C-alpha cells in the first residue's frame, strides 16, 4: 500500500505536470494552431459557427494532449489515460462553452463589464482578455480532476 505522504506527493506532481502542460498547450492551440477562419467564425450563428468552433476546440485539444503526453513522458510519471482524458474533457467542454460567446456576454452584462467586453480599440480587446481569464481559471480545475483520478487509481 502507498503511504499518504507518497500519495500526496504523487498527486502534487501530477497536478503540476498537467497544469504546466495544458497551459502551454492552451497557448499554442488558442494562438498558434487556431486557423483564422475558426477564430472569425466560431461565434457565428448556426452550423457555420458550430463547425468553426468544433475545428478550433479539436485542434486545441490535440495541442494540449501532445504537450501533456510529452510532459508525462519527460517526468516519468505514470498517469492513467482515463485521468488525463477526464481532465481534458473538462477543459475542452468548458473551452467550447466559453468560446461560443453567449455565456461570456451574459457574464459581462451581469457583472457590469459589458463595456470592457466590447472594448476593441488601441490594441485592447476586452472580450479576448475575459475569454483568456476564463480559460486560465478552468485549467487548474481540469488539472485537479486529473490528479484526483490518478491518485484514486494508484491507491487501488
mmCIF file of C-alpha atoms in Angstrom, residues 31-123:
data_model
loop_
_atom_site.group_PDB
_atom_site.id
_atom_site.type_symbol
_atom_site.label_atom_id
_atom_site.label_comp_id
_atom_site.label_asym_id
_atom_site.label_seq_id
_atom_site.Cartn_x
_atom_site.Cartn_y
_atom_site.Cartn_z
ATOM 1 C CA UNK A 31 -2.986 31.456 -30.630
ATOM 2 C CA UNK A 32 -0.737 29.447 -32.956
ATOM 3 C CA UNK A 33 -2.793 26.479 -34.153
ATOM 4 C CA UNK A 34 -6.237 28.099 -34.412
ATOM 5 C CA UNK A 35 -6.966 28.949 -38.058
ATOM 6 C CA UNK A 36 -8.101 32.479 -38.827
ATOM 7 C CA UNK A 37 -11.372 31.113 -40.255
ATOM 8 C CA UNK A 38 -12.146 29.383 -36.947
ATOM 9 C CA UNK A 39 -11.244 32.474 -34.914
ATOM 10 C CA UNK A 40 -13.526 34.649 -37.038
ATOM 11 C CA UNK A 41 -16.312 32.111 -37.430
ATOM 12 C CA UNK A 42 -16.740 30.393 -34.070
ATOM 13 C CA UNK A 43 -19.329 32.865 -32.797
ATOM 14 C CA UNK A 44 -21.371 32.984 -35.996
ATOM 15 C CA UNK A 45 -24.889 31.624 -35.629
ATOM 16 C CA UNK A 46 -25.920 28.142 -36.647
ATOM 17 C CA UNK A 47 -23.997 25.359 -38.302
ATOM 18 C CA UNK A 48 -21.208 27.580 -39.655
ATOM 19 C CA UNK A 49 -20.332 28.881 -36.181
ATOM 20 C CA UNK A 50 -20.545 25.479 -34.538
ATOM 21 C CA UNK A 51 -18.366 23.896 -37.235
ATOM 22 C CA UNK A 52 -15.691 26.579 -36.822
ATOM 23 C CA UNK A 53 -15.785 26.148 -33.058
ATOM 24 C CA UNK A 54 -15.578 22.348 -33.288
ATOM 25 C CA UNK A 55 -12.499 22.747 -35.502
ATOM 26 C CA UNK A 56 -10.864 25.106 -33.050
ATOM 27 C CA UNK A 57 -11.562 23.024 -29.937
ATOM 28 C CA UNK A 58 -10.389 19.833 -31.683
ATOM 29 C CA UNK A 59 -7.091 21.491 -32.620
ATOM 30 C CA UNK A 60 -6.666 22.964 -29.142
ATOM 31 C CA UNK A 61 -7.358 19.581 -27.546
ATOM 32 C CA UNK A 62 -4.741 17.890 -29.721
ATOM 33 C CA UNK A 63 -2.195 20.560 -28.746
ATOM 34 C CA UNK A 64 -2.938 20.042 -25.057
ATOM 35 C CA UNK A 65 -2.799 16.253 -25.309
ATOM 36 C CA UNK A 66 0.524 16.355 -27.173
ATOM 37 C CA UNK A 67 2.012 18.683 -24.542
ATOM 38 C CA UNK A 68 0.605 16.510 -21.756
ATOM 39 C CA UNK A 69 1.963 13.297 -23.263
ATOM 40 C CA UNK A 70 5.382 14.896 -23.626
ATOM 41 C CA UNK A 71 5.398 16.230 -20.077
ATOM 42 C CA UNK A 72 4.241 12.954 -18.555
ATOM 43 C CA UNK A 73 6.840 11.064 -20.557
ATOM 44 C CA UNK A 74 9.610 13.511 -19.599
ATOM 45 C CA UNK A 75 8.791 13.365 -15.883
ATOM 46 C CA UNK A 76 8.388 9.596 -15.809
ATOM 47 C CA UNK A 77 5.043 9.928 -14.031
ATOM 48 C CA UNK A 78 2.551 7.164 -14.551
ATOM 49 C CA UNK A 79 -0.742 8.916 -15.104
ATOM 50 C CA UNK A 80 -3.698 6.741 -16.093
ATOM 51 C CA UNK A 81 -5.080 7.569 -19.521
ATOM 52 C CA UNK A 82 -8.628 7.823 -18.151
ATOM 53 C CA UNK A 83 -7.479 10.502 -15.692
ATOM 54 C CA UNK A 84 -5.830 12.558 -18.442
ATOM 55 C CA UNK A 85 -8.866 12.221 -20.707
ATOM 56 C CA UNK A 86 -11.298 13.195 -17.932
ATOM 57 C CA UNK A 87 -9.340 16.358 -17.125
ATOM 58 C CA UNK A 88 -9.027 17.156 -20.817
ATOM 59 C CA UNK A 89 -12.782 16.664 -21.274
ATOM 60 C CA UNK A 90 -13.433 19.271 -18.568
ATOM 61 C CA UNK A 91 -11.090 21.667 -20.341
ATOM 62 C CA UNK A 92 -12.398 21.015 -23.865
ATOM 63 C CA UNK A 93 -16.091 21.291 -22.985
ATOM 64 C CA UNK A 94 -15.625 24.490 -20.994
ATOM 65 C CA UNK A 95 -13.422 25.925 -23.756
ATOM 66 C CA UNK A 96 -16.228 25.291 -26.251
ATOM 67 C CA UNK A 97 -18.806 26.942 -23.987
ATOM 68 C CA UNK A 98 -16.623 29.998 -23.322
ATOM 69 C CA UNK A 99 -15.614 30.476 -26.963
ATOM 70 C CA UNK A 100 -19.150 30.166 -28.297
ATOM 71 C CA UNK A 101 -19.829 33.547 -26.699
ATOM 72 C CA UNK A 102 -23.296 33.870 -25.101
ATOM 73 C CA UNK A 103 -22.227 32.814 -21.600
ATOM 74 C CA UNK A 104 -19.323 35.277 -21.575
ATOM 75 C CA UNK A 105 -21.591 38.068 -22.847
ATOM 76 C CA UNK A 106 -24.144 37.188 -20.155
ATOM 77 C CA UNK A 107 -21.406 37.360 -17.509
ATOM 78 C CA UNK A 108 -20.227 40.719 -18.866
ATOM 79 C CA UNK A 109 -23.780 42.087 -18.632
ATOM 80 C CA UNK A 110 -24.401 40.543 -15.205
ATOM 81 C CA UNK A 111 -21.146 41.854 -13.718
ATOM 82 C CA UNK A 112 -21.357 45.305 -15.302
ATOM 83 C CA UNK A 113 -18.350 44.626 -17.544
ATOM 84 C CA UNK A 114 -20.075 44.849 -20.947
ATOM 85 C CA UNK A 115 -18.114 47.984 -21.806
ATOM 86 C CA UNK A 116 -14.849 46.153 -21.164
ATOM 87 C CA UNK A 117 -16.128 43.055 -23.006
ATOM 88 C CA UNK A 118 -16.885 45.166 -26.081
ATOM 89 C CA UNK A 119 -13.666 47.242 -25.959
ATOM 90 C CA UNK A 120 -11.658 46.827 -29.143
ATOM 91 C CA UNK A 121 -9.585 49.978 -29.572
ATOM 92 C CA UNK A 122 -5.953 50.916 -29.103
ATOM 93 C CA UNK A 123 -4.765 47.305 -29.172
#
